[in-house]
Coordinates of C-alpha atoms in Angstrom, one line a residue:
X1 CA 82.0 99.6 163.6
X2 CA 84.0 102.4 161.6
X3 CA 87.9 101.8 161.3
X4 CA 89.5 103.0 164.3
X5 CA 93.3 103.3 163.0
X6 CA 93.8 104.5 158.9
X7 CA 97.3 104.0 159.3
X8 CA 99.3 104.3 156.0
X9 CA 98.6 101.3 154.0
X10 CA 102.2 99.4 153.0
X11 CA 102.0 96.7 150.8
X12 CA 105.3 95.1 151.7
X13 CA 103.6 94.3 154.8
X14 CA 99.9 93.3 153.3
X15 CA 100.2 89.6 152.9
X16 CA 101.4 89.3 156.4
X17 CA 98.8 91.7 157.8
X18 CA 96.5 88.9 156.7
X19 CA 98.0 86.1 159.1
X20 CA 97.6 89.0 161.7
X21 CA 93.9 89.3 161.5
X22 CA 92.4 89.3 165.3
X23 CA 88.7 90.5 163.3
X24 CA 86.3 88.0 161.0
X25 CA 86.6 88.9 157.6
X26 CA 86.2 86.9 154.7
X27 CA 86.2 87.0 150.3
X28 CA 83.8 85.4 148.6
X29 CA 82.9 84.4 145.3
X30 CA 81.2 82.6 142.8
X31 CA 83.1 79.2 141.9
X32 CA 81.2 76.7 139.8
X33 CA 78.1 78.5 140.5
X34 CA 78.0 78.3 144.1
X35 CA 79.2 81.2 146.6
X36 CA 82.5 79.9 148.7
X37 CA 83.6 82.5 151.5
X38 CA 86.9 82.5 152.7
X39 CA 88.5 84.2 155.9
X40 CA 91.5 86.3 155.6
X41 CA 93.2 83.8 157.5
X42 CA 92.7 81.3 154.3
X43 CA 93.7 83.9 151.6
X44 CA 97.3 83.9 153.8
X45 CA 97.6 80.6 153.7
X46 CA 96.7 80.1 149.9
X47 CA 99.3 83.1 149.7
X48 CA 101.9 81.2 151.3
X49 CA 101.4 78.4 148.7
X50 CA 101.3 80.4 145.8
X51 CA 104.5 81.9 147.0
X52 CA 106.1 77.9 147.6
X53 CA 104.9 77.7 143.8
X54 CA 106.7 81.1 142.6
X55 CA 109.8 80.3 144.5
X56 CA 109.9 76.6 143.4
X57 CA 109.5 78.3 139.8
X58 CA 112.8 80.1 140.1
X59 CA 111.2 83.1 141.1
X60 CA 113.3 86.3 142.1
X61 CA 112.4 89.8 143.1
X62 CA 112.3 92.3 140.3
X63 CA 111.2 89.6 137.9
X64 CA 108.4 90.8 135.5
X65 CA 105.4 88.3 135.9
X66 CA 102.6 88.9 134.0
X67 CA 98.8 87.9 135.1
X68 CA 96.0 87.3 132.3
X69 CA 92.7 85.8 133.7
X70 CA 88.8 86.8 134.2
X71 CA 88.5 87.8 137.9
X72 CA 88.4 85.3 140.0
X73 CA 89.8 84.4 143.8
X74 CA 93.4 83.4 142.5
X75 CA 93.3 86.4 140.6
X76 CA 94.1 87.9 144.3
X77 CA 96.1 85.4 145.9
X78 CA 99.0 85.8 142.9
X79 CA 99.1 89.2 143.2
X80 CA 99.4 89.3 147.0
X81 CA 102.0 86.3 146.4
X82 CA 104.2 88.4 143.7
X83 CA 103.8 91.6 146.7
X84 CA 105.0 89.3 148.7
X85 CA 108.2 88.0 146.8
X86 CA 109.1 91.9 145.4
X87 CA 108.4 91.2 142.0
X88 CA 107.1 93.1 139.3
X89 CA 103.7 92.3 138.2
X90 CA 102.3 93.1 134.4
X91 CA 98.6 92.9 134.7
X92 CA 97.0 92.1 130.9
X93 CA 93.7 93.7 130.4
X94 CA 90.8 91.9 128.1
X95 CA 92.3 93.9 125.3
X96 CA 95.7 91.3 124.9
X97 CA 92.9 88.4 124.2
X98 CA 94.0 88.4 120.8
X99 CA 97.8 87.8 121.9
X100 CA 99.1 84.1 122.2
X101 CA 101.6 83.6 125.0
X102 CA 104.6 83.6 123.6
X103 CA 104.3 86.9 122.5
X104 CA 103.4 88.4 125.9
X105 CA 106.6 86.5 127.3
X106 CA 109.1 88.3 124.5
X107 CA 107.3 91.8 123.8
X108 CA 106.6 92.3 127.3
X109 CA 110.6 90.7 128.4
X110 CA 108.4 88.4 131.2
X111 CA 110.0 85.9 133.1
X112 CA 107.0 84.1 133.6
X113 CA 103.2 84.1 132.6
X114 CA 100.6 83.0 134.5
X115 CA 97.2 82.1 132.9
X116 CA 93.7 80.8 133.9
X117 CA 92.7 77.5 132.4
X118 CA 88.8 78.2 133.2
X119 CA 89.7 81.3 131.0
X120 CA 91.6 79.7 128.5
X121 CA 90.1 76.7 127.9
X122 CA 91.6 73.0 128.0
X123 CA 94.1 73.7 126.0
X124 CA 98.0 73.0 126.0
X125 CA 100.6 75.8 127.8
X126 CA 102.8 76.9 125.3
X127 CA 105.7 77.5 127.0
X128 CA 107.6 76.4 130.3
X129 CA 107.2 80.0 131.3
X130 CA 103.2 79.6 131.5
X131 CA 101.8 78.3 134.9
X132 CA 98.1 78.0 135.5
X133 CA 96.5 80.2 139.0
X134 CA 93.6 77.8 139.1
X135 CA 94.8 73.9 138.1
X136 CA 97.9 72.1 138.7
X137 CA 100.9 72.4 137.4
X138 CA 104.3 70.6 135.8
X139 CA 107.4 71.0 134.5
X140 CA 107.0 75.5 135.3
X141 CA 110.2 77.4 135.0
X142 CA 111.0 81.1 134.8
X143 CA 113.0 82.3 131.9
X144 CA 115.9 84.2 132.7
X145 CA 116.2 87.7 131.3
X146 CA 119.4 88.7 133.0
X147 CA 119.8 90.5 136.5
X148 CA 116.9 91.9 137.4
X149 CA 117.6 95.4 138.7
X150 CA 118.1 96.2 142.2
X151 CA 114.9 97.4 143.9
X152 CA 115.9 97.7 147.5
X153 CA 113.0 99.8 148.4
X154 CA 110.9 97.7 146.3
X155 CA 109.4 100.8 144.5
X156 CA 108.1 99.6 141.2
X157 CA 105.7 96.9 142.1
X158 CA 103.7 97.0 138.7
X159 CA 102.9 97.7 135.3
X160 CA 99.2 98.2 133.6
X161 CA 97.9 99.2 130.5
X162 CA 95.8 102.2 130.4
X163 CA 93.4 102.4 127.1
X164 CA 93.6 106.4 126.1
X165 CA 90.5 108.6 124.8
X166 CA 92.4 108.6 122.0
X167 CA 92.2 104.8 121.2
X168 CA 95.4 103.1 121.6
X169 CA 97.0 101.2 124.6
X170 CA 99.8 103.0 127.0
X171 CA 102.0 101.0 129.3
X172 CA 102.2 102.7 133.1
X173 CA 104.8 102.0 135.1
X174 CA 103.5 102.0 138.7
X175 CA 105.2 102.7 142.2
X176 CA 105.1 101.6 145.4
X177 CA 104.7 104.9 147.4
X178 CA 102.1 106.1 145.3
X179 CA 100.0 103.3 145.4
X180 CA 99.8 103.6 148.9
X181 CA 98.9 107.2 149.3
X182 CA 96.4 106.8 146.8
X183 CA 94.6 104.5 148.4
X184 CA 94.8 106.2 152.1
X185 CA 93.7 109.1 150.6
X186 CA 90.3 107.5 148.9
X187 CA 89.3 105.4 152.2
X188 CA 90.5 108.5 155.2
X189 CA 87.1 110.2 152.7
X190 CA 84.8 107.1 152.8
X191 CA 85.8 105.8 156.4
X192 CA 85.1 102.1 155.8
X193 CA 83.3 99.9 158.3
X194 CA 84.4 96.3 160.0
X195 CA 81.4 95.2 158.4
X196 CA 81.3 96.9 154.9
X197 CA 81.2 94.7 152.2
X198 CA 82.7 95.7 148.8
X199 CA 81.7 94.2 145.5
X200 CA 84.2 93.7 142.8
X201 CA 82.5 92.9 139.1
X202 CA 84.9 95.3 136.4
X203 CA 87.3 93.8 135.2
X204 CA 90.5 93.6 138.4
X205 CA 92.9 93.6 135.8
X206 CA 91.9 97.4 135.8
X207 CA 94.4 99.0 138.5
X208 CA 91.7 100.7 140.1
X209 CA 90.0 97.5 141.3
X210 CA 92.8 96.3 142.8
X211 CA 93.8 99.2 145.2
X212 CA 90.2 98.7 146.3
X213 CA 91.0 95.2 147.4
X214 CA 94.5 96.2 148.4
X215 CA 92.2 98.4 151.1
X216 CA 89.9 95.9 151.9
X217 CA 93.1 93.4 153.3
X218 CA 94.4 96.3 154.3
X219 CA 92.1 98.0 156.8
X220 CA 90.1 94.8 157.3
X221 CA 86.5 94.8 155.6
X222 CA 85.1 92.3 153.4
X223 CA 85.3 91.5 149.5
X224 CA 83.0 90.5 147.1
X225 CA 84.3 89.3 143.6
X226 CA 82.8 88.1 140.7
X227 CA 82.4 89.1 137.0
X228 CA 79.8 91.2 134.8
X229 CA 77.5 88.2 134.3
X230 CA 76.9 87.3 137.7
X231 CA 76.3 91.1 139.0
X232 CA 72.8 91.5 139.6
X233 CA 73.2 88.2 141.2
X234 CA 76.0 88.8 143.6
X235 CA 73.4 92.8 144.3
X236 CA 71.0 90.4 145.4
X237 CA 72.4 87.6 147.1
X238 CA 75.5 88.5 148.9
X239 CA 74.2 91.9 149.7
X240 CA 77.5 94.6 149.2
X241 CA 77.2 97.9 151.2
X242 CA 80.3 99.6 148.6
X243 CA 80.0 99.4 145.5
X244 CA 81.9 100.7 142.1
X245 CA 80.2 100.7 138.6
X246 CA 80.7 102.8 135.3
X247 CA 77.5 104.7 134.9
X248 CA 75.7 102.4 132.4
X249 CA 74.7 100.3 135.6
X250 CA 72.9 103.2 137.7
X251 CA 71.2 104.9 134.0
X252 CA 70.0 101.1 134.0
X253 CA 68.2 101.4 137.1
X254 CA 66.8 105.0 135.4
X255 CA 65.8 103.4 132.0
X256 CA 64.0 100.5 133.8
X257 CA 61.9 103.5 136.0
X258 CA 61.6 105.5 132.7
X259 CA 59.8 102.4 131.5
X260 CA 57.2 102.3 134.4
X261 CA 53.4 103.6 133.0
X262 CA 53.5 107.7 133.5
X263 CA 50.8 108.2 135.9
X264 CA 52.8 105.8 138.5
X265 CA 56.3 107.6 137.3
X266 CA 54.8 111.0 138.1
X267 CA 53.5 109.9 141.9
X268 CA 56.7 108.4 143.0
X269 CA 58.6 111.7 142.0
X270 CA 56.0 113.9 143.8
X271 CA 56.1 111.8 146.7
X272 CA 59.9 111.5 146.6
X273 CA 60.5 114.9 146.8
X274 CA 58.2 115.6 149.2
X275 CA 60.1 113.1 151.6
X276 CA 63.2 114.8 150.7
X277 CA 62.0 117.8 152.4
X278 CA 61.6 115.9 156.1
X279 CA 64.5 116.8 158.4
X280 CA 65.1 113.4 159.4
X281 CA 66.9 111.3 157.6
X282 CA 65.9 107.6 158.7
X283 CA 62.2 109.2 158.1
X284 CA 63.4 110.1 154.2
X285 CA 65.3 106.7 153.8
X286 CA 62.4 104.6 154.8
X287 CA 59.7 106.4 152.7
X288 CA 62.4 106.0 149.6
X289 CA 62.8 102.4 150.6
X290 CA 59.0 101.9 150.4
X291 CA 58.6 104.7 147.0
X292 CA 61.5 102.4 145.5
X293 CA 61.4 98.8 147.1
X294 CA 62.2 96.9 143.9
X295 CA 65.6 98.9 143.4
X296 CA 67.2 98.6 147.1
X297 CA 66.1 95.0 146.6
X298 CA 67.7 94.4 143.6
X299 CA 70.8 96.3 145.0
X300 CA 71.2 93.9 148.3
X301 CA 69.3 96.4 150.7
X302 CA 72.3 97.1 152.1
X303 CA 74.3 100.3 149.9
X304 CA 75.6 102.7 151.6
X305 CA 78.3 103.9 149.4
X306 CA 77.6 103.7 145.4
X307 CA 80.9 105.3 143.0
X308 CA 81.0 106.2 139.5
X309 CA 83.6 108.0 137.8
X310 CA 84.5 106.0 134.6
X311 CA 82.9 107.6 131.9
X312 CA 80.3 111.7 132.5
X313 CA 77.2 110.3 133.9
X314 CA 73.9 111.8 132.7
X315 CA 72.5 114.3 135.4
X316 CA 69.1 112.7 135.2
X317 CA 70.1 110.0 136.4
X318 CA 72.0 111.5 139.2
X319 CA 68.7 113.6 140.1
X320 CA 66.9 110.3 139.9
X321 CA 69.1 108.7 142.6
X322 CA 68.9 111.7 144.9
X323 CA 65.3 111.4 144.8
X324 CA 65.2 107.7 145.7
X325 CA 67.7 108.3 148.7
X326 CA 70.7 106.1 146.9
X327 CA 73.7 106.3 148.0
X328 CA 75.6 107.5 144.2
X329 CA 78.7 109.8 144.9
X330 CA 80.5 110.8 141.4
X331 CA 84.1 110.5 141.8
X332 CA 86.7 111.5 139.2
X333 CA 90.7 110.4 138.6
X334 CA 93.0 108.6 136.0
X335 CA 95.6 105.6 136.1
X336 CA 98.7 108.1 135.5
X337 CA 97.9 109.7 138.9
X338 CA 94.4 107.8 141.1
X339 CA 92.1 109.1 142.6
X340 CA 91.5 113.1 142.5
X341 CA 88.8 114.1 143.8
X342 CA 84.9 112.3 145.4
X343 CA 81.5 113.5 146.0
X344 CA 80.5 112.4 149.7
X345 CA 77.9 112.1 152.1
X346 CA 76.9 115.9 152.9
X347 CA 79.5 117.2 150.7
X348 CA 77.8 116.0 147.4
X349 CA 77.2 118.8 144.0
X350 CA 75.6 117.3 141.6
X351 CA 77.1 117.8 138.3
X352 CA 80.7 118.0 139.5
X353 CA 83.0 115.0 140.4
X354 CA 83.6 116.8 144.1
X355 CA 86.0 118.2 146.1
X356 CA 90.0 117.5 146.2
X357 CA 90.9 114.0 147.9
X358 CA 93.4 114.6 151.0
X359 CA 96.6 115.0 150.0
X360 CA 96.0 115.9 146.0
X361 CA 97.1 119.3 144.8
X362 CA 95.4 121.0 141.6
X363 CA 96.0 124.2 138.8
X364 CA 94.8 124.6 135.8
X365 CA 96.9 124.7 132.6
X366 CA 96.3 128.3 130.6
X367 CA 94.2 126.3 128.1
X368 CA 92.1 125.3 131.4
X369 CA 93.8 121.8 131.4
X370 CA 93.6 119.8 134.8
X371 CA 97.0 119.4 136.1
X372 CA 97.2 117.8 139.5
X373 CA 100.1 116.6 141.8
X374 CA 100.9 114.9 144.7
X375 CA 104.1 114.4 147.0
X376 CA 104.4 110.5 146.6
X377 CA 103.6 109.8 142.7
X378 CA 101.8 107.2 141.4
X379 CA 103.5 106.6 137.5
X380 CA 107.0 106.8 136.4
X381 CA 105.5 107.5 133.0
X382 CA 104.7 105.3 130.0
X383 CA 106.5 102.8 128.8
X384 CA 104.8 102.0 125.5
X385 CA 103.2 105.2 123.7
X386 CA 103.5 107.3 120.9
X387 CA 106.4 109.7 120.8
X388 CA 106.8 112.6 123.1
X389 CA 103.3 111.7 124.5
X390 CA 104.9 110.6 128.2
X391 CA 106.5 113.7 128.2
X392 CA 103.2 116.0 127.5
X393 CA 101.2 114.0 130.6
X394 CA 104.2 113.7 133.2
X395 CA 105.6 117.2 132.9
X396 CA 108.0 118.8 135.5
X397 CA 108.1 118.7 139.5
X398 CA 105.4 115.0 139.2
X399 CA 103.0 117.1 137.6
X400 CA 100.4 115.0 135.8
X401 CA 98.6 116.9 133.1
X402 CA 95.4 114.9 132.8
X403 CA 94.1 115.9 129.3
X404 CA 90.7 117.1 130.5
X405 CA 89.4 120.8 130.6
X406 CA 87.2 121.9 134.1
X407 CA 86.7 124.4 136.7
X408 CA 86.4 125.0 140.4
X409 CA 83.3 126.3 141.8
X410 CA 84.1 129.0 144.7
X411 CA 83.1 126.0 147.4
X412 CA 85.8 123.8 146.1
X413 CA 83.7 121.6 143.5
X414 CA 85.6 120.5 140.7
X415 CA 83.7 120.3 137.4
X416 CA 85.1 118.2 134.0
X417 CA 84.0 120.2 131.1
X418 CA 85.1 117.6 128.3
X419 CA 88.3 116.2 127.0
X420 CA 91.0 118.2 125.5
X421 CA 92.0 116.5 122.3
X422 CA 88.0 116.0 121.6
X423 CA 87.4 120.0 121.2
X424 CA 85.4 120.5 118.3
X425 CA 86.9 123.6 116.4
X426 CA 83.7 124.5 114.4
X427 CA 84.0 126.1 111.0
X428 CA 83.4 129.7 113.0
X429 CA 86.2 129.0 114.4
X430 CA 84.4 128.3 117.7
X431 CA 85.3 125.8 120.1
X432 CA 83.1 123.5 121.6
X433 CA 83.6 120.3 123.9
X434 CA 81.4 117.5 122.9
X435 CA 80.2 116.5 126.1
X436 CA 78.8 119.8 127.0
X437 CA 76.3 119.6 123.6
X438 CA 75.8 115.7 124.7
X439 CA 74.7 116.7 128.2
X440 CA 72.4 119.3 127.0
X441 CA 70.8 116.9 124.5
X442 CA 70.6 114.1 127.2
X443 CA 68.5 116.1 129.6
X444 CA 65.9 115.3 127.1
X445 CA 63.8 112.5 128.7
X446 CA 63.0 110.6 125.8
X447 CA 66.9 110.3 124.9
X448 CA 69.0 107.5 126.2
X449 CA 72.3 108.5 124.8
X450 CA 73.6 110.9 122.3
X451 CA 77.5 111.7 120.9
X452 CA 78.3 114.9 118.7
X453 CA 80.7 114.9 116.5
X454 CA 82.0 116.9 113.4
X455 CA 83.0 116.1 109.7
X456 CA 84.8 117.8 107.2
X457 CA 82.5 119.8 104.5
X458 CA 79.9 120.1 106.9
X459 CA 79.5 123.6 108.6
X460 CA 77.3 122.2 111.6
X461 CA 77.5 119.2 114.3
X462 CA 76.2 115.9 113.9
X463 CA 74.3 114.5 116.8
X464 CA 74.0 110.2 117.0
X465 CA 70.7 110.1 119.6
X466 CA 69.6 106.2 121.1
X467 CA 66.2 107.4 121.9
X468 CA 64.8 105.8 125.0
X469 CA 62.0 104.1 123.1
X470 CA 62.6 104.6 119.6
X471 CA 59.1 103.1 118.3
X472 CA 57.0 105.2 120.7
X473 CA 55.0 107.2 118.8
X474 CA 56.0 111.0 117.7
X475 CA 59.3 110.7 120.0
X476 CA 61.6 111.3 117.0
X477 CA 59.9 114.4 116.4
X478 CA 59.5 115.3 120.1
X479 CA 63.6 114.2 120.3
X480 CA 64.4 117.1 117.2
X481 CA 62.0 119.8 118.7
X482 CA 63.9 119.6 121.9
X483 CA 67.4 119.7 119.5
X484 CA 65.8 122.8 117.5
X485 CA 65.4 124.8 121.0
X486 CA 68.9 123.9 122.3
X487 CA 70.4 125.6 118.6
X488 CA 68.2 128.7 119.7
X489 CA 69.0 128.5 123.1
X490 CA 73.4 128.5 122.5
X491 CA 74.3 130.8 119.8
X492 CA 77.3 128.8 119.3
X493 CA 75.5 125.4 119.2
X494 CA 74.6 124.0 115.7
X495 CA 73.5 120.6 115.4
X496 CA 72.0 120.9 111.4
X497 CA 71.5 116.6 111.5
X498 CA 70.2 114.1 113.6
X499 CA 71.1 110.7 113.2
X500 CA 68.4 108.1 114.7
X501 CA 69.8 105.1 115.9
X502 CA 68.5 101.8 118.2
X503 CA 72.0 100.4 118.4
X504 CA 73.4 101.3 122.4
X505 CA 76.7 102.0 122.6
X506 CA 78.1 98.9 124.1
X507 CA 82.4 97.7 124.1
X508 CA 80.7 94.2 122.2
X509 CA 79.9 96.6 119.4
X510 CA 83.2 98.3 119.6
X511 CA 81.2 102.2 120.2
X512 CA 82.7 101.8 123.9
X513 CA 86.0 101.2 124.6
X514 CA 87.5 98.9 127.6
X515 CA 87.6 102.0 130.0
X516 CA 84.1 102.2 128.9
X517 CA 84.2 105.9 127.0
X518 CA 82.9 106.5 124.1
X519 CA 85.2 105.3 120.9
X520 CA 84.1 108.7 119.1
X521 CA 86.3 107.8 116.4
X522 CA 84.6 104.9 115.4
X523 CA 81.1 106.3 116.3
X524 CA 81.6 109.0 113.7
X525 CA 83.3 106.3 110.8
X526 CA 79.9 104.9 111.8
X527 CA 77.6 107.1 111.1
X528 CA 78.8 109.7 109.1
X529 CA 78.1 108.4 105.6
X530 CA 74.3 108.3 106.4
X531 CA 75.1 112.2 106.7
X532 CA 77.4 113.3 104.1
X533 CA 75.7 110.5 101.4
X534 CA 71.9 111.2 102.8
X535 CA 71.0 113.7 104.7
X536 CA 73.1 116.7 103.8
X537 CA 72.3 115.8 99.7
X538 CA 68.6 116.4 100.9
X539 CA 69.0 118.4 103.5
X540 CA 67.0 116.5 105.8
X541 CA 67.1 116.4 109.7
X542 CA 67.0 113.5 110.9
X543 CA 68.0 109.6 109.7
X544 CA 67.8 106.2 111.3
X545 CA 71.2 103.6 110.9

């Protein structure tokens, strides 16, 4: 059932690769709460009338159109139909909700907007130049910014927003070429199937959803789409073989076994890694699939391919999911450049984000920055972003200068240490990335989540720990035993307070941003009063907020 022929994906050709299909493949989704499934040979044709909408719109290619909805099937069919018509498509993430449309149509120069009345309400379009993808519309016509330029190639095809670690959003202009040889080299490593099954639930506003659906029409498997609230559904029901989550869904599925009485906790690991030492593999799966029944249910029984790469996952849980025999490859890459490197069947480190992807090249800057190139790029640069800070990531020859510090191990496993512009210079004048101290403090097992951070008149690190279970008795004290050993442990690691806290870090509570990282900036506003007021005044340990 694998894919014979990975040709070179070209998405001038995608929409009509549709009407070409000879295979069964289908998208399916959630509409009105009940699941619809539709061949490829109906998204053409809803193409096709999406592009008899555009063009009767006054449509041209190079126009800028920009797309604001929750996912949802016409979510796709727009963006195939604007592939189709060479225009430029402006893809607004949750973070414009604030925005009315007007002001997308002028600061953005669009020519035309188009909008989801399920995810706008009932309420009145404001302009001409605002056309519903999912009701019917009247009286739609493009504003006219001038002559678009001439794109005879047809090589800038989008632009998305990318949300920084440093807060803030930056315009990315996208190309053509790039797109495509990012996305052949992500599926020549995980050789989809005729009968794979992706699920879709982030946000596809988020470029790197789309080029996953991009390869789905592409090389011909089938697509699963749907939004966070329906995800465990969709796991359970419609049964996806690939799937793509930040790692807050898989320490879920660690937390919930965390939470089972010890004694049973303690068998299933014994017993789990016992069956990991049995040399055949359907053997190992089927005693994991018995060990851990209620997770490969809730996950469709079907997995075979499980990605994270959005945010450092905790290496518990990625020990966890070894022992239960799941599928979870770490992956690692950025909107300026895609994809850079994947974890995969029999090639798989824990710990590091895996080896180079086909075609990616990679050096390290002399303050151990990641740069990484490849022949066909995927940015021009930014188009809105602070001063001078397009030219620090696009630097010469198509270079991309990702902002992250790692290493190569001397079998070709990348590692990310931490962020670059989050170093912690300490008062020692010792520098420390964040996420190292974090890691070390997560492999506690009564910690959920913890973030480090600094403040001025303070010589030592401030750590903000979500304790697994924070009203279990003694685990606040176990929790700071396990911080005093790890200041003993690293000479230069000195966490002198421990902030308490039974608030997760979540984007509704604004301590995640929309790429899902940690907002440090805000986390430390947070919680650094309860420090500076409190605890360093009476030089206590450890606080709750």
């Amino acid at each position: 059932m694998t894919i014979a022929h990975l040709e070179r994906i070209d998405l001038r050709e995608l929409p009509g690769r549709l009407a070409a299909r000879q295979h069964t493949n289908s998208v399916v989704a959630y509409e009105q709460g009940q699941v619809v499934k539709r061949s490829h040979a109906d998204v053409h044709r809803d193409v096709m009338a999406a592009c008899a909408n555009l063009t009767a719109w006054g449509l041209k290619p190079g126009m800028r159109v920009g797309l604001r909805s929750p996912n949802c099937y016409e979510w796709l069919v727009y963006d195939l139909a604007l592939l189709q018509l060479r225009a430029v498509l402006v893809a607004f993430t949750d973070d414009f909700g604030g925005m009315r449309d007007t002001e997308l149509l002028e600061k953005y120069s669009l020519s035309l907007l188009l909008v989801s009345r399920a995810g706008s309400g009932a309420g009145q379009k404001s302009s001409y130049a605002v056309a519903y993808i999912d009701a019917e519309n009247s009286n739609v016509k493009v504003l006219q910014r001038g002559a678009a330029k001439t794109d005879v190639e047809y090589d800038i095809i989008s632009c998305v927003f990318s949300s920084g670690s440093s807060g803030g959003l930056k315009g990315v202009t996208l190309r053509r070429r790039g797109i495509e040889a990012t996305v052949h080299s992500f599926v020549s490593a995980i050789l989809p199937r005729r009968d794979d099954c992706l699920l879709l639930f982030l946000p596809i506003s988020n470029f790197q959803q789309r080029m996953m659906y991009y390869a789905a029409f592409w090389y011909g498997f089938d697509i699963i789409i749907t939004d966070p609230n329906r995800l465990f559904r969709a796991l359970k029901e419609l049964r996806p073989t690939i799937l793509i989550a930040p790692p807050t869904l898989y320490e879920a599925f660690e937390t919930r076994f965390d939470n089972l009485p010890a004694a049973k906790r303690y068998t299933a690991k014994i017993l789990a890694d016992l069956a990991l030492a049995i040399p055949v593999p359907s053997a190992r799966k089927k005693i994991a699939r018995l060990l851990f029944r209620n997770v490969y249910d809730a996950l469709g029984g079907r997995m075979r391919f499980m990605v994270t790469g959005m945010a450092p996952i905790k290496y518990s849980t990625l020990r966890l999911c070894r022992r239960m025999q799941l599928p979870l490859f770490e992956t690692y890459g950025l909107i300026e450049f895609g994809s850079v490197s994947l974890n995969l069947p029999g090639a798989n480190r824990l710990g590091s984000v895996g080896r180079l992807l086909p075609g990616v090249d990679l050096e390290f800057a002399s303050d151990g920055e990641i740069v990484v190139r490849r022949e066909d790029t995927l940015a021009l640069g930014y188009f809105a972003c602070a001063p001078g800070e397009s030219e620090r990531t696009f630097i010469a020859n198509g270079a991309v200068a990702t902002g992250d510090i790692g290493r190569v191990d001397r079998d070709g496993y990348l590692y990310v240490v931490g962020r670059k512009k989050e170093m912690i210079i300490t008062a020692g004048g010792e520098k420390i990335h964040p996420e190292a101290v974090e890691a070390a403090i997560d492999a506690c097992p009564e910690v959920a989540r913890s973030v480090v951070f600094s403040t001025p008149g303070l010589p030592s690190l401030i750590a903000v720990i979500l304790p697994k279970n924070a009203n279990a008795t003694g685990v606040r004290t176990s929790i700071q035993r396990f911080v005093d050993d790890i200041n003993l442990r690293h000479r230069l690691i000195n966490i002198g307070h421990v902030v308490f806290t039974e608030q997760p870090f979540t984007r509704e509570n604004g301590f995640l941003r929309p790429n899902l990282k940690l907002d440090r900036k805000k986390i430390a506003q947070h919680f650094q009063s309860a420090v500076v007021n409190n605890g360093a005044a009476s030089h206590s340990r450890q606080r709750s907020a």
